[in-house]
JSON list of C-alpha atoms and ligand atoms in Angstrom, two decimals:
[
{"chain": "A", "resi": 264, "resn": "MET", "atom": "CA", "xyz": [-0.08, -0.11, -0.01]},
{"chain": "A", "resi": 265, "resn": "GLU", "atom": "CA", "xyz": [2.29, 2.81, -1.28]},
{"chain": "A", "resi": 266, "resn": "ASN", "atom": "CA", "xyz": [-0.37, 5.31, -0.79]},
{"chain": "A", "resi": 267, "resn": "ILE", "atom": "CA", "xyz": [-0.67, 4.79, 3.02]},
{"chain": "A", "resi": 268, "resn": "GLN", "atom": "CA", "xyz": [2.28, 5.62, 5.20]},
{"chain": "A", "resi": 269, "resn": "THR", "atom": "CA", "xyz": [2.10, 4.28, 8.69]},
{"chain": "A", "resi": 270, "resn": "ILE", "atom": "CA", "xyz": [3.63, 5.73, 11.65]},
{"chain": "A", "resi": 271, "resn": "VAL", "atom": "CA", "xyz": [3.69, 3.79, 14.82]},
{"chain": "A", "resi": 272, "resn": "VAL", "atom": "CA", "xyz": [3.92, 5.76, 18.19]},
{"chain": "A", "resi": 273, "resn": "ASP", "atom": "CA", "xyz": [4.14, 4.85, 21.75]},
{"chain": "A", "resi": 274, "resn": "SER", "atom": "CA", "xyz": [1.26, 7.10, 23.00]},
{"chain": "A", "resi": 275, "resn": "LYS", "atom": "CA", "xyz": [-1.32, 9.30, 21.83]},
{"chain": "A", "resi": 276, "resn": "GLU", "atom": "CA", "xyz": [0.65, 12.29, 23.13]},
{"chain": "A", "resi": 277, "resn": "GLN", "atom": "CA", "xyz": [3.43, 10.98, 20.87]},
{"chain": "A", "resi": 278, "resn": "GLY", "atom": "CA", "xyz": [1.02, 10.77, 18.07]},
{"chain": "A", "resi": 279, "resn": "ALA", "atom": "CA", "xyz": [-0.20, 14.31, 18.61]},
{"chain": "A", "resi": 280, "resn": "GLU", "atom": "CA", "xyz": [3.48, 15.63, 18.62]},
{"chain": "A", "resi": 281, "resn": "LYS", "atom": "CA", "xyz": [3.84, 13.70, 15.19]},
{"chain": "A", "resi": 282, "resn": "ILE", "atom": "CA", "xyz": [0.90, 15.40, 13.69]},
{"chain": "A", "resi": 283, "resn": "CYS", "atom": "CA", "xyz": [2.09, 18.76, 14.81]},
{"chain": "A", "resi": 284, "resn": "GLU", "atom": "CA", "xyz": [5.49, 18.11, 13.16]},
{"chain": "A", "resi": 285, "resn": "LEU", "atom": "CA", "xyz": [3.70, 17.22, 9.76]},
{"chain": "A", "resi": 286, "resn": "VAL", "atom": "CA", "xyz": [1.44, 20.12, 10.10]},
{"chain": "A", "resi": 287, "resn": "GLN", "atom": "CA", "xyz": [4.53, 22.26, 10.67]},
{"chain": "A", "resi": 288, "resn": "LYS", "atom": "CA", "xyz": [6.26, 20.88, 7.51]},
{"chain": "A", "resi": 289, "resn": "GLU", "atom": "CA", "xyz": [3.51, 21.65, 5.25]},
{"chain": "A", "resi": 290, "resn": "LEU", "atom": "CA", "xyz": [2.82, 25.12, 6.72]},
{"chain": "A", "resi": 291, "resn": "GLU", "atom": "CA", "xyz": [6.57, 25.90, 6.19]},
{"chain": "A", "resi": 292, "resn": "ALA", "atom": "CA", "xyz": [6.54, 24.49, 2.56]},
{"chain": "A", "resi": 293, "resn": "GLY", "atom": "CA", "xyz": [3.64, 26.94, 1.98]},
{"chain": "A", "resi": 294, "resn": "HIS", "atom": "CA", "xyz": [1.36, 23.82, 1.20]},
{"chain": "A", "resi": 295, "resn": "LEU", "atom": "CA", "xyz": [-1.37, 24.47, 4.02]},
{"chain": "A", "resi": 296, "resn": "HIS", "atom": "CA", "xyz": [-3.97, 26.94, 3.39]},
{"chain": "A", "resi": 297, "resn": "VAL", "atom": "CA", "xyz": [-7.08, 24.78, 4.09]},
{"chain": "A", "resi": 298, "resn": "LEU", "atom": "CA", "xyz": [-7.16, 22.48, 6.97]},
{"chain": "A", "resi": 299, "resn": "GLY", "atom": "CA", "xyz": [-9.90, 20.04, 7.65]},
{"chain": "A", "resi": 300, "resn": "LEU", "atom": "CA", "xyz": [-10.37, 19.31, 11.29]},
{"chain": "A", "resi": 301, "resn": "ALA", "atom": "CA", "xyz": [-11.97, 16.39, 13.22]},
{"chain": "A", "resi": 302, "resn": "THR", "atom": "CA", "xyz": [-13.36, 16.34, 16.80]},
{"chain": "A", "resi": 303, "resn": "GLY", "atom": "CA", "xyz": [-13.65, 13.27, 19.35]},
{"chain": "A", "resi": 304, "resn": "SER", "atom": "CA", "xyz": [-11.21, 12.10, 21.91]},
{"chain": "A", "resi": 305, "resn": "THR", "atom": "CA", "xyz": [-8.53, 11.26, 19.68]},
{"chain": "A", "resi": 306, "resn": "MET", "atom": "CA", "xyz": [-8.21, 14.87, 18.53]},
{"chain": "A", "resi": 307, "resn": "GLU", "atom": "CA", "xyz": [-7.84, 16.25, 22.30]},
{"chain": "A", "resi": 308, "resn": "PRO", "atom": "CA", "xyz": [-4.20, 15.78, 22.65]},
{"chain": "A", "resi": 309, "resn": "VAL", "atom": "CA", "xyz": [-3.53, 16.99, 19.16]},
{"chain": "A", "resi": 310, "resn": "TYR", "atom": "CA", "xyz": [-5.34, 20.32, 19.82]},
{"chain": "A", "resi": 311, "resn": "GLU", "atom": "CA", "xyz": [-3.52, 20.34, 23.13]},
{"chain": "A", "resi": 312, "resn": "LYS", "atom": "CA", "xyz": [0.02, 20.24, 21.55]},
{"chain": "A", "resi": 313, "resn": "MET", "atom": "CA", "xyz": [-1.11, 22.63, 18.79]},
{"chain": "A", "resi": 314, "resn": "THR", "atom": "CA", "xyz": [-2.18, 25.30, 21.31]},
{"chain": "A", "resi": 315, "resn": "GLU", "atom": "CA", "xyz": [1.20, 24.84, 23.21]},
{"chain": "A", "resi": 316, "resn": "SER", "atom": "CA", "xyz": [3.17, 25.01, 19.81]},
{"chain": "A", "resi": 317, "resn": "ASP", "atom": "CA", "xyz": [4.47, 28.04, 17.73]},
{"chain": "A", "resi": 318, "resn": "LEU", "atom": "CA", "xyz": [2.16, 26.93, 14.73]},
{"chain": "A", "resi": 319, "resn": "ASP", "atom": "CA", "xyz": [0.63, 29.81, 12.96]},
{"chain": "A", "resi": 320, "resn": "PHE", "atom": "CA", "xyz": [-2.74, 29.43, 11.62]},
{"chain": "A", "resi": 321, "resn": "THR", "atom": "CA", "xyz": [-3.61, 33.15, 10.97]},
{"chain": "A", "resi": 322, "resn": "ASN", "atom": "CA", "xyz": [-3.45, 32.34, 7.23]},
{"chain": "A", "resi": 323, "resn": "VAL", "atom": "CA", "xyz": [-5.24, 29.01, 7.38]},
{"chain": "A", "resi": 324, "resn": "ILE", "atom": "CA", "xyz": [-8.98, 28.39, 6.69]},
{"chain": "A", "resi": 325, "resn": "ALA", "atom": "CA", "xyz": [-10.38, 25.58, 8.88]},
{"chain": "A", "resi": 326, "resn": "PHE", "atom": "CA", "xyz": [-13.33, 23.41, 7.96]},
{"chain": "A", "resi": 327, "resn": "ASN", "atom": "CA", "xyz": [-14.83, 20.79, 10.42]},
{"chain": "A", "resi": 328, "resn": "LEU", "atom": "CA", "xyz": [-16.04, 17.51, 9.56]},
{"chain": "A", "resi": 329, "resn": "ASP", "atom": "CA", "xyz": [-19.37, 17.21, 11.20]},
{"chain": "A", "resi": 330, "resn": "GLU", "atom": "CA", "xyz": [-22.08, 18.72, 13.74]},
{"chain": "A", "resi": 331, "resn": "TYR", "atom": "CA", "xyz": [-24.80, 17.36, 15.55]},
{"chain": "A", "resi": 332, "resn": "ILE", "atom": "CA", "xyz": [-28.30, 18.38, 14.48]},
{"chain": "A", "resi": 333, "resn": "GLY", "atom": "CA", "xyz": [-30.42, 20.31, 16.94]},
{"chain": "A", "resi": 334, "resn": "ILE", "atom": "CA", "xyz": [-27.85, 21.52, 19.65]},
{"chain": "A", "resi": 335, "resn": "PRO", "atom": "CA", "xyz": [-26.67, 25.09, 19.40]},
{"chain": "A", "resi": 336, "resn": "ALA", "atom": "CA", "xyz": [-23.17, 26.10, 19.39]},
{"chain": "A", "resi": 337, "resn": "THR", "atom": "CA", "xyz": [-23.43, 27.18, 22.98]},
{"chain": "A", "resi": 338, "resn": "HIS", "atom": "CA", "xyz": [-24.13, 23.60, 23.85]},
{"chain": "A", "resi": 339, "resn": "LYS", "atom": "CA", "xyz": [-21.00, 21.92, 25.51]},
{"chain": "A", "resi": 340, "resn": "ASN", "atom": "CA", "xyz": [-21.48, 18.93, 23.41]},
{"chain": "A", "resi": 341, "resn": "SER", "atom": "CA", "xyz": [-21.71, 20.62, 19.95]},
{"chain": "A", "resi": 342, "resn": "TYR", "atom": "CA", "xyz": [-18.65, 20.24, 18.00]},
{"chain": "A", "resi": 343, "resn": "ALA", "atom": "CA", "xyz": [-18.65, 24.26, 17.48]},
{"chain": "A", "resi": 344, "resn": "TYR", "atom": "CA", "xyz": [-18.26, 24.35, 21.22]},
{"chain": "A", "resi": 345, "resn": "TYR", "atom": "CA", "xyz": [-15.58, 21.74, 21.40]},
{"chain": "A", "resi": 346, "resn": "MET", "atom": "CA", "xyz": [-13.38, 23.40, 18.58]},
{"chain": "A", "resi": 347, "resn": "ASN", "atom": "CA", "xyz": [-13.78, 26.74, 20.41]},
{"chain": "A", "resi": 348, "resn": "GLU", "atom": "CA", "xyz": [-12.77, 25.39, 23.68]},
{"chain": "A", "resi": 349, "resn": "LEU", "atom": "CA", "xyz": [-9.89, 23.42, 22.62]},
{"chain": "A", "resi": 350, "resn": "LEU", "atom": "CA", "xyz": [-8.41, 25.23, 19.64]},
{"chain": "A", "resi": 351, "resn": "PHE", "atom": "CA", "xyz": [-10.04, 28.23, 18.28]},
{"chain": "A", "resi": 352, "resn": "SER", "atom": "CA", "xyz": [-10.20, 30.35, 21.40]},
{"chain": "A", "resi": 353, "resn": "LYS", "atom": "CA", "xyz": [-6.40, 29.79, 21.86]},
{"chain": "A", "resi": 354, "resn": "LYS", "atom": "CA", "xyz": [-5.20, 29.83, 18.16]},
{"chain": "A", "resi": 355, "resn": "PRO", "atom": "CA", "xyz": [-6.45, 32.25, 15.77]},
{"chain": "A", "resi": 356, "resn": "PHE", "atom": "CA", "xyz": [-7.38, 31.07, 12.26]},
{"chain": "A", "resi": 357, "resn": "LYS", "atom": "CA", "xyz": [-8.15, 33.31, 9.18]},
{"chain": "A", "resi": 358, "resn": "GLU", "atom": "CA", "xyz": [-11.57, 31.69, 9.08]},
{"chain": "A", "resi": 359, "resn": "THR", "atom": "CA", "xyz": [-13.32, 28.81, 10.74]},
{"chain": "A", "resi": 360, "resn": "HIS", "atom": "CA", "xyz": [-16.23, 26.81, 9.22]},
{"chain": "A", "resi": 361, "resn": "ILE", "atom": "CA", "xyz": [-18.49, 23.99, 10.65]},
{"chain": "A", "resi": 362, "resn": "GLU", "atom": "CA", "xyz": [-21.88, 22.89, 9.68]},
{"chain": "A", "resi": 363, "resn": "ASN", "atom": "CA", "xyz": [-24.84, 24.59, 11.15]},
{"chain": "A", "resi": 364, "resn": "GLY", "atom": "CA", "xyz": [-26.74, 21.85, 12.83]},
{"chain": "A", "resi": 365, "resn": "MET", "atom": "CA", "xyz": [-29.52, 24.42, 13.86]},
{"chain": "A", "resi": 366, "resn": "ALA", "atom": "CA", "xyz": [-30.21, 25.44, 10.41]},
{"chain": "A", "resi": 367, "resn": "GLU", "atom": "CA", "xyz": [-33.77, 25.63, 9.41]},
{"chain": "A", "resi": 368, "resn": "ASP", "atom": "CA", "xyz": [-33.25, 24.01, 6.17]},
{"chain": "A", "resi": 369, "resn": "LEU", "atom": "CA", "xyz": [-30.76, 21.25, 6.56]},
{"chain": "A", "resi": 370, "resn": "ASP", "atom": "CA", "xyz": [-30.48, 20.33, 2.94]},
{"chain": "A", "resi": 371, "resn": "ALA", "atom": "CA", "xyz": [-29.79, 23.82, 2.05]},
{"chain": "A", "resi": 372, "resn": "GLU", "atom": "CA", "xyz": [-27.01, 23.96, 4.65]},
{"chain": "A", "resi": 373, "resn": "CYS", "atom": "CA", "xyz": [-25.51, 20.93, 3.18]},
{"chain": "A", "resi": 374, "resn": "VAL", "atom": "CA", "xyz": [-25.34, 22.66, -0.35]},
{"chain": "A", "resi": 375, "resn": "ARG", "atom": "CA", "xyz": [-23.87, 25.69, 1.29]},
{"chain": "A", "resi": 376, "resn": "TYR", "atom": "CA", "xyz": [-21.24, 23.94, 3.24]},
{"chain": "A", "resi": 377, "resn": "GLU", "atom": "CA", "xyz": [-20.32, 21.65, 0.18]},
{"chain": "A", "resi": 378, "resn": "THR", "atom": "CA", "xyz": [-19.89, 24.77, -2.14]},
{"chain": "A", "resi": 379, "resn": "LEU", "atom": "CA", "xyz": [-17.60, 26.44, 0.36]},
{"chain": "A", "resi": 380, "resn": "LEU", "atom": "CA", "xyz": [-15.53, 23.11, 0.40]},
{"chain": "A", "resi": 381, "resn": "LYS", "atom": "CA", "xyz": [-15.33, 23.40, -3.35]},
{"chain": "A", "resi": 382, "resn": "GLU", "atom": "CA", "xyz": [-14.24, 26.99, -3.24]},
{"chain": "A", "resi": 383, "resn": "ASN", "atom": "CA", "xyz": [-11.68, 26.19, -0.64]},
{"chain": "A", "resi": 384, "resn": "PRO", "atom": "CA", "xyz": [-9.93, 22.67, -1.47]},
{"chain": "A", "resi": 385, "resn": "LEU", "atom": "CA", "xyz": [-8.69, 20.93, 1.56]},
{"chain": "A", "resi": 386, "resn": "ASP", "atom": "CA", "xyz": [-5.05, 20.71, 1.47]},
{"chain": "A", "resi": 387, "resn": "ILE", "atom": "CA", "xyz": [-4.93, 18.41, 4.71]},
{"chain": "A", "resi": 388, "resn": "GLN", "atom": "CA", "xyz": [-8.04, 16.72, 6.31]},
{"chain": "A", "resi": 389, "resn": "PHE", "atom": "CA", "xyz": [-7.63, 15.20, 9.92]},
{"chain": "A", "resi": 390, "resn": "LEU", "atom": "CA", "xyz": [-9.54, 12.02, 10.48]},
{"chain": "A", "resi": 391, "resn": "GLY", "atom": "CA", "xyz": [-10.39, 9.79, 13.40]},
{"chain": "A", "resi": 392, "resn": "ILE", "atom": "CA", "xyz": [-12.05, 6.45, 13.06]},
{"chain": "A", "resi": 393, "resn": "GLY", "atom": "CA", "xyz": [-15.14, 5.25, 14.78]},
{"chain": "A", "resi": 394, "resn": "GLU", "atom": "CA", "xyz": [-15.20, 1.80, 16.28]},
{"chain": "A", "resi": 395, "resn": "ASN", "atom": "CA", "xyz": [-17.38, 0.67, 13.45]},
{"chain": "A", "resi": 396, "resn": "GLY", "atom": "CA", "xyz": [-15.06, 2.04, 10.97]},
{"chain": "A", "resi": 397, "resn": "HIS", "atom": "CA", "xyz": [-17.03, 5.44, 10.27]},
{"chain": "A", "resi": 398, "resn": "ILE", "atom": "CA", "xyz": [-15.00, 8.49, 9.11]},
{"chain": "A", "resi": 399, "resn": "ALA", "atom": "CA", "xyz": [-16.56, 11.68, 9.99]},
{"chain": "A", "resi": 400, "resn": "PHE", "atom": "CA", "xyz": [-20.28, 10.56, 10.46]},
{"chain": "A", "resi": 401, "resn": "ASN", "atom": "CA", "xyz": [-20.17, 8.45, 7.36]},
{"chain": "A", "resi": 402, "resn": "GLU", "atom": "CA", "xyz": [-21.56, 5.23, 9.02]},
{"chain": "A", "resi": 403, "resn": "PRO", "atom": "CA", "xyz": [-21.35, 1.80, 7.27]},
{"chain": "A", "resi": 404, "resn": "GLY", "atom": "CA", "xyz": [-23.26, 1.69, 4.07]},
{"chain": "A", "resi": 405, "resn": "THR", "atom": "CA", "xyz": [-22.51, 5.34, 2.93]},
{"chain": "A", "resi": 406, "resn": "SER", "atom": "CA", "xyz": [-21.89, 5.66, -0.73]},
{"chain": "A", "resi": 407, "resn": "PRO", "atom": "CA", "xyz": [-18.35, 6.74, -1.85]},
{"chain": "A", "resi": 408, "resn": "GLU", "atom": "CA", "xyz": [-20.06, 9.43, -4.00]},
{"chain": "A", "resi": 409, "resn": "SER", "atom": "CA", "xyz": [-21.38, 11.14, -0.86]},
{"chain": "A", "resi": 410, "resn": "VAL", "atom": "CA", "xyz": [-21.04, 14.91, -0.22]},
{"chain": "A", "resi": 411, "resn": "THR", "atom": "CA", "xyz": [-22.16, 16.80, 2.92]},
{"chain": "A", "resi": 412, "resn": "HIS", "atom": "CA", "xyz": [-25.33, 15.33, 3.98]},
{"chain": "A", "resi": 413, "resn": "VAL", "atom": "CA", "xyz": [-27.67, 14.60, 6.85]},
{"chain": "A", "resi": 414, "resn": "VAL", "atom": "CA", "xyz": [-27.11, 11.20, 8.59]},
{"chain": "A", "resi": 415, "resn": "GLU", "atom": "CA", "xyz": [-28.91, 9.15, 11.06]},
{"chain": "A", "resi": 416, "resn": "LEU", "atom": "CA", "xyz": [-26.34, 7.98, 13.63]},
{"chain": "A", "resi": 417, "resn": "THR", "atom": "CA", "xyz": [-26.04, 4.10, 14.24]},
{"chain": "A", "resi": 418, "resn": "GLU", "atom": "CA", "xyz": [-26.45, 2.39, 17.41]},
{"chain": "A", "resi": 419, "resn": "SER", "atom": "CA", "xyz": [-22.63, 1.88, 17.75]},
{"chain": "A", "resi": 420, "resn": "THR", "atom": "CA", "xyz": [-22.05, 5.49, 17.32]},
{"chain": "A", "resi": 421, "resn": "ILE", "atom": "CA", "xyz": [-24.87, 6.68, 19.77]},
{"chain": "A", "resi": 422, "resn": "ALA", "atom": "CA", "xyz": [-23.44, 4.10, 22.36]},
{"chain": "A", "resi": 423, "resn": "VAL", "atom": "CA", "xyz": [-19.88, 5.32, 22.14]},
{"chain": "A", "resi": 424, "resn": "ASN", "atom": "CA", "xyz": [-20.79, 9.02, 21.97]},
{"chain": "A", "resi": 425, "resn": "SER", "atom": "CA", "xyz": [-23.62, 9.03, 24.54]},
{"chain": "A", "resi": 426, "resn": "GLN", "atom": "CA", "xyz": [-20.82, 9.05, 27.23]},
{"chain": "A", "resi": 427, "resn": "TYR", "atom": "CA", "xyz": [-20.50, 12.78, 26.70]},
{"chain": "A", "resi": 428, "resn": "PHE", "atom": "CA", "xyz": [-24.03, 13.57, 27.44]},
{"chain": "A", "resi": 429, "resn": "THR", "atom": "CA", "xyz": [-25.38, 13.67, 30.98]},
{"chain": "A", "resi": 430, "resn": "GLU", "atom": "CA", "xyz": [-28.64, 11.68, 31.98]},
{"chain": "A", "resi": 431, "resn": "ASP", "atom": "CA", "xyz": [-30.95, 14.67, 31.46]},
{"chain": "A", "resi": 432, "resn": "GLU", "atom": "CA", "xyz": [-29.42, 15.56, 28.35]},
{"chain": "A", "resi": 433, "resn": "THR", "atom": "CA", "xyz": [-30.88, 14.00, 25.12]},
{"chain": "A", "resi": 434, "resn": "MET", "atom": "CA", "xyz": [-28.19, 13.00, 22.71]},
{"chain": "A", "resi": 435, "resn": "PRO", "atom": "CA", "xyz": [-28.92, 13.96, 19.14]},
{"chain": "A", "resi": 436, "resn": "VAL", "atom": "CA", "xyz": [-29.27, 10.97, 16.77]},
{"chain": "A", "resi": 437, "resn": "THR", "atom": "CA", "xyz": [-28.77, 12.91, 13.56]},
{"chain": "A", "resi": 438, "resn": "ALA", "atom": "CA", "xyz": [-26.04, 14.97, 12.33]},
{"chain": "A", "resi": 439, "resn": "LEU", "atom": "CA", "xyz": [-24.53, 16.76, 9.32]},
{"chain": "A", "resi": 440, "resn": "THR", "atom": "CA", "xyz": [-21.23, 15.42, 7.97]},
{"chain": "A", "resi": 441, "resn": "MET", "atom": "CA", "xyz": [-19.07, 15.94, 5.06]},
{"chain": "A", "resi": 442, "resn": "GLY", "atom": "CA", "xyz": [-19.34, 12.93, 2.78]},
{"chain": "A", "resi": 443, "resn": "ILE", "atom": "CA", "xyz": [-16.89, 10.36, 1.56]},
{"chain": "A", "resi": 444, "resn": "SER", "atom": "CA", "xyz": [-16.08, 12.31, -1.66]},
{"chain": "A", "resi": 445, "resn": "SER", "atom": "CA", "xyz": [-15.78, 15.53, 0.21]},
{"chain": "A", "resi": 446, "resn": "ILE", "atom": "CA", "xyz": [-13.11, 13.95, 2.39]},
{"chain": "A", "resi": 447, "resn": "MET", "atom": "CA", "xyz": [-11.39, 12.10, -0.44]},
{"chain": "A", "resi": 448, "resn": "GLN", "atom": "CA", "xyz": [-10.86, 15.50, -2.41]},
{"chain": "A", "resi": 449, "resn": "ALA", "atom": "CA", "xyz": [-8.44, 16.58, 0.35]},
{"chain": "A", "resi": 450, "resn": "LYS", "atom": "CA", "xyz": [-4.92, 16.43, -0.82]},
{"chain": "A", "resi": 451, "resn": "LYS", "atom": "CA", "xyz": [-3.44, 14.70, 2.21]},
{"chain": "A", "resi": 452, "resn": "LEU", "atom": "CA", "xyz": [-5.33, 12.64, 4.89]},
{"chain": "A", "resi": 453, "resn": "ILE", "atom": "CA", "xyz": [-3.87, 12.36, 8.40]},
{"chain": "A", "resi": 454, "resn": "VAL", "atom": "CA", "xyz": [-5.65, 9.58, 10.20]},
{"chain": "A", "resi": 455, "resn": "ALA", "atom": "CA", "xyz": [-5.17, 8.93, 13.99]},
{"chain": "A", "resi": 456, "resn": "ALA", "atom": "CA", "xyz": [-6.23, 5.96, 15.74]},
{"chain": "A", "resi": 457, "resn": "PHE", "atom": "CA", "xyz": [-5.38, 5.22, 19.39]},
{"chain": "A", "resi": 458, "resn": "GLY", "atom": "CA", "xyz": [-6.28, 2.38, 21.65]},
{"chain": "A", "resi": 459, "resn": "GLU", "atom": "CA", "xyz": [-7.37, -1.39, 21.22]},
{"chain": "A", "resi": 460, "resn": "LYS", "atom": "CA", "xyz": [-11.12, -0.26, 20.40]},
{"chain": "A", "resi": 461, "resn": "LYS", "atom": "CA", "xyz": [-9.67, 0.91, 17.05]},
{"chain": "A", "resi": 462, "resn": "ARG", "atom": "CA", "xyz": [-7.85, -2.30, 16.16]},
{"chain": "A", "resi": 463, "resn": "PRO", "atom": "CA", "xyz": [-10.86, -3.97, 14.32]},
{"chain": "A", "resi": 464, "resn": "ALA", "atom": "CA", "xyz": [-11.25, -0.96, 12.00]},
{"chain": "A", "resi": 465, "resn": "LEU", "atom": "CA", "xyz": [-7.48, -0.48, 11.34]},
{"chain": "A", "resi": 466, "resn": "GLU", "atom": "CA", "xyz": [-7.31, -4.20, 10.61]},
{"chain": "A", "resi": 467, "resn": "LYS", "atom": "CA", "xyz": [-9.96, -3.81, 8.06]},
{"chain": "A", "resi": 468, "resn": "LEU", "atom": "CA", "xyz": [-8.03, -0.94, 6.28]},
{"chain": "A", "resi": 469, "resn": "PHE", "atom": "CA", "xyz": [-4.98, -2.98, 6.19]},
{"chain": "A", "resi": 470, "resn": "GLU", "atom": "CA", "xyz": [-6.79, -5.95, 4.64]},
{"chain": "A", "resi": 471, "resn": "GLY", "atom": "CA", "xyz": [-6.83, -3.73, 1.70]},
{"chain": "A", "resi": 472, "resn": "VAL", "atom": "CA", "xyz": [-10.16, -4.51, 0.38]},
{"chain": "A", "resi": 473, "resn": "VAL", "atom": "CA", "xyz": [-12.70, -1.61, -0.09]},
{"chain": "A", "resi": 474, "resn": "THR", "atom": "CA", "xyz": [-15.95, -2.16, 1.49]},
{"chain": "A", "resi": 475, "resn": "THR", "atom": "CA", "xyz": [-18.95, 0.12, 2.17]},
{"chain": "A", "resi": 476, "resn": "GLU", "atom": "CA", "xyz": [-19.44, -1.74, 5.44]},
{"chain": "A", "resi": 477, "resn": "TRP", "atom": "CA", "xyz": [-16.23, -0.37, 6.72]},
{"chain": "A", "resi": 478, "resn": "PRO", "atom": "CA", "xyz": [-16.01, 3.30, 5.30]},
{"chain": "A", "resi": 479, "resn": "VAL", "atom": "CA", "xyz": [-12.37, 3.55, 6.61]},
{"chain": "A", "resi": 480, "resn": "THR", "atom": "CA", "xyz": [-11.35, 1.43, 3.89]},
{"chain": "A", "resi": 481, "resn": "TYR", "atom": "CA", "xyz": [-12.31, 4.08, 1.12]},
{"chain": "A", "resi": 482, "resn": "LEU", "atom": "CA", "xyz": [-9.00, 5.47, 2.25]},
{"chain": "A", "resi": 483, "resn": "LEU", "atom": "CA", "xyz": [-7.28, 2.69, 0.30]},
{"chain": "A", "resi": 484, "resn": "ASP", "atom": "CA", "xyz": [-8.35, 4.89, -2.94]},
{"chain": "A", "resi": 485, "resn": "HIS", "atom": "CA", "xyz": [-6.90, 7.95, -1.85]},
{"chain": "A", "resi": 486, "resn": "PRO", "atom": "CA", "xyz": [-3.15, 8.89, -3.10]},
{"chain": "A", "resi": 487, "resn": "ASP", "atom": "CA", "xyz": [-1.81, 10.43, 0.15]},
{"chain": "A", "resi": 488, "resn": "VAL", "atom": "CA", "xyz": [-2.75, 8.93, 3.61]},
{"chain": "A", "resi": 489, "resn": "ILE", "atom": "CA", "xyz": [-0.71, 8.86, 6.72]},
{"chain": "A", "resi": 490, "resn": "VAL", "atom": "CA", "xyz": [-1.95, 6.76, 9.51]},
{"chain": "A", "resi": 491, "resn": "ILE", "atom": "CA", "xyz": [-0.76, 7.43, 12.99]},
{"chain": "A", "resi": 492, "resn": "THR", "atom": "CA", "xyz": [-1.42, 4.75, 15.63]},
{"chain": "A", "resi": 493, "resn": "ASP", "atom": "CA", "xyz": [-0.08, 3.21, 19.03]},
{"chain": "A", "resi": 494, "resn": "LEU", "atom": "CA", "xyz": [-1.35, -0.21, 17.49]},
{"chain": "A", "resi": 495, "resn": "LYS", "atom": "CA", "xyz": [1.10, -2.65, 16.26]},
{"chain": "A", "resi": 496, "resn": "LEU", "atom": "CA", "xyz": [-0.75, -4.45, 13.52]},
{"chain": "B", "resi": 226, "resn": "F6R", "atom": "C1", "xyz": [-15.43, 13.65, 14.71]},
{"chain": "B", "resi": 226, "resn": "F6R", "atom": "C2", "xyz": [-15.66, 12.55, 13.69]},
{"chain": "B", "resi": 226, "resn": "F6R", "atom": "C3", "xyz": [-15.67, 11.18, 14.24]},
{"chain": "B", "resi": 226, "resn": "F6R", "atom": "C4", "xyz": [-14.64, 10.67, 15.17]},
{"chain": "B", "resi": 226, "resn": "F6R", "atom": "C5", "xyz": [-14.55, 9.25, 15.36]},
{"chain": "B", "resi": 226, "resn": "F6R", "atom": "C6", "xyz": [-13.73, 8.90, 16.60]},
{"chain": "B", "resi": 226, "resn": "F6R", "atom": "O1", "xyz": [-15.46, 14.75, 14.15]},
{"chain": "B", "resi": 226, "resn": "F6R", "atom": "O2", "xyz": [-15.91, 12.77, 12.66]},
{"chain": "B", "resi": 226, "resn": "F6R", "atom": "O3", "xyz": [-15.42, 10.22, 13.08]},
{"chain": "B", "resi": 226, "resn": "F6R", "atom": "O4", "xyz": [-13.28, 10.86, 14.41]},
{"chain": "B", "resi": 226, "resn": "F6R", "atom": "O5", "xyz": [-15.98, 8.82, 15.98]},
{"chain": "B", "resi": 226, "resn": "F6R", "atom": "O6", "xyz": [-13.93, 9.51, 17.74]},
{"chain": "B", "resi": 226, "resn": "F6R", "atom": "P1", "xyz": [-12.94, 9.49, 19.01]},
{"chain": "B", "resi": 226, "resn": "F6R", "atom": "O7", "xyz": [-11.87, 10.28, 18.66]},
{"chain": "B", "resi": 226, "resn": "F6R", "atom": "O8", "xyz": [-13.86, 10.04, 19.98]},
{"chain": "B", "resi": 226, "resn": "F6R", "atom": "O9", "xyz": [-12.59, 7.91, 19.29]}
]
């Protein structure tokens, strides 16, 4: 798999450092103008390292992968809130974008977001992987042709992500997400997967067969993927 470079690290902290180094290299080379960001626990140490670093994003436009439907940016579990807390309030960017999960017309919101992505092609896209192999909120069965769209989250994703919601909060079961084709258009994909729970998904990727049942395997068709993991496969 010449298109996939795997970097094995000892810990997620070391993985986060590695990601910062890769980003720094691209910034210094003048290759990073548009950066696609992800949320979730995998990315927390990455944003921590980034905020501690000298990396300068003032000329970089950021796009996030996904957002829940029906919770506002002020809700502590929205991805807009996560990004502000962990990164944007500490590191200024030229512009930041995330889908509006409160939009009245969600289909129009998807079109708006996808148009913005087309106007600002992604240089790098960060990706985490769901335990069920999802990338962004593209759950098993998602078409490779998909662009930004509305999704119903699977039982697996709801079970994993409900840990962030308290008992009196209802977790959204729908979201807006960049599609597989929106993601695949990025020039470079940096994929982070830490911990045993991600082993089945990474094993599927390295089996080398593209299947809609494991959206992560779509990455096999991308020309430039870097996988950073603490798993020895
Ligand atoms: C987040 C996202 C998701 C996560 C994935 C892994 O924006 O798009 O695909 O990357 O669910 O989540 P964590 O990192 O919490 O294991």
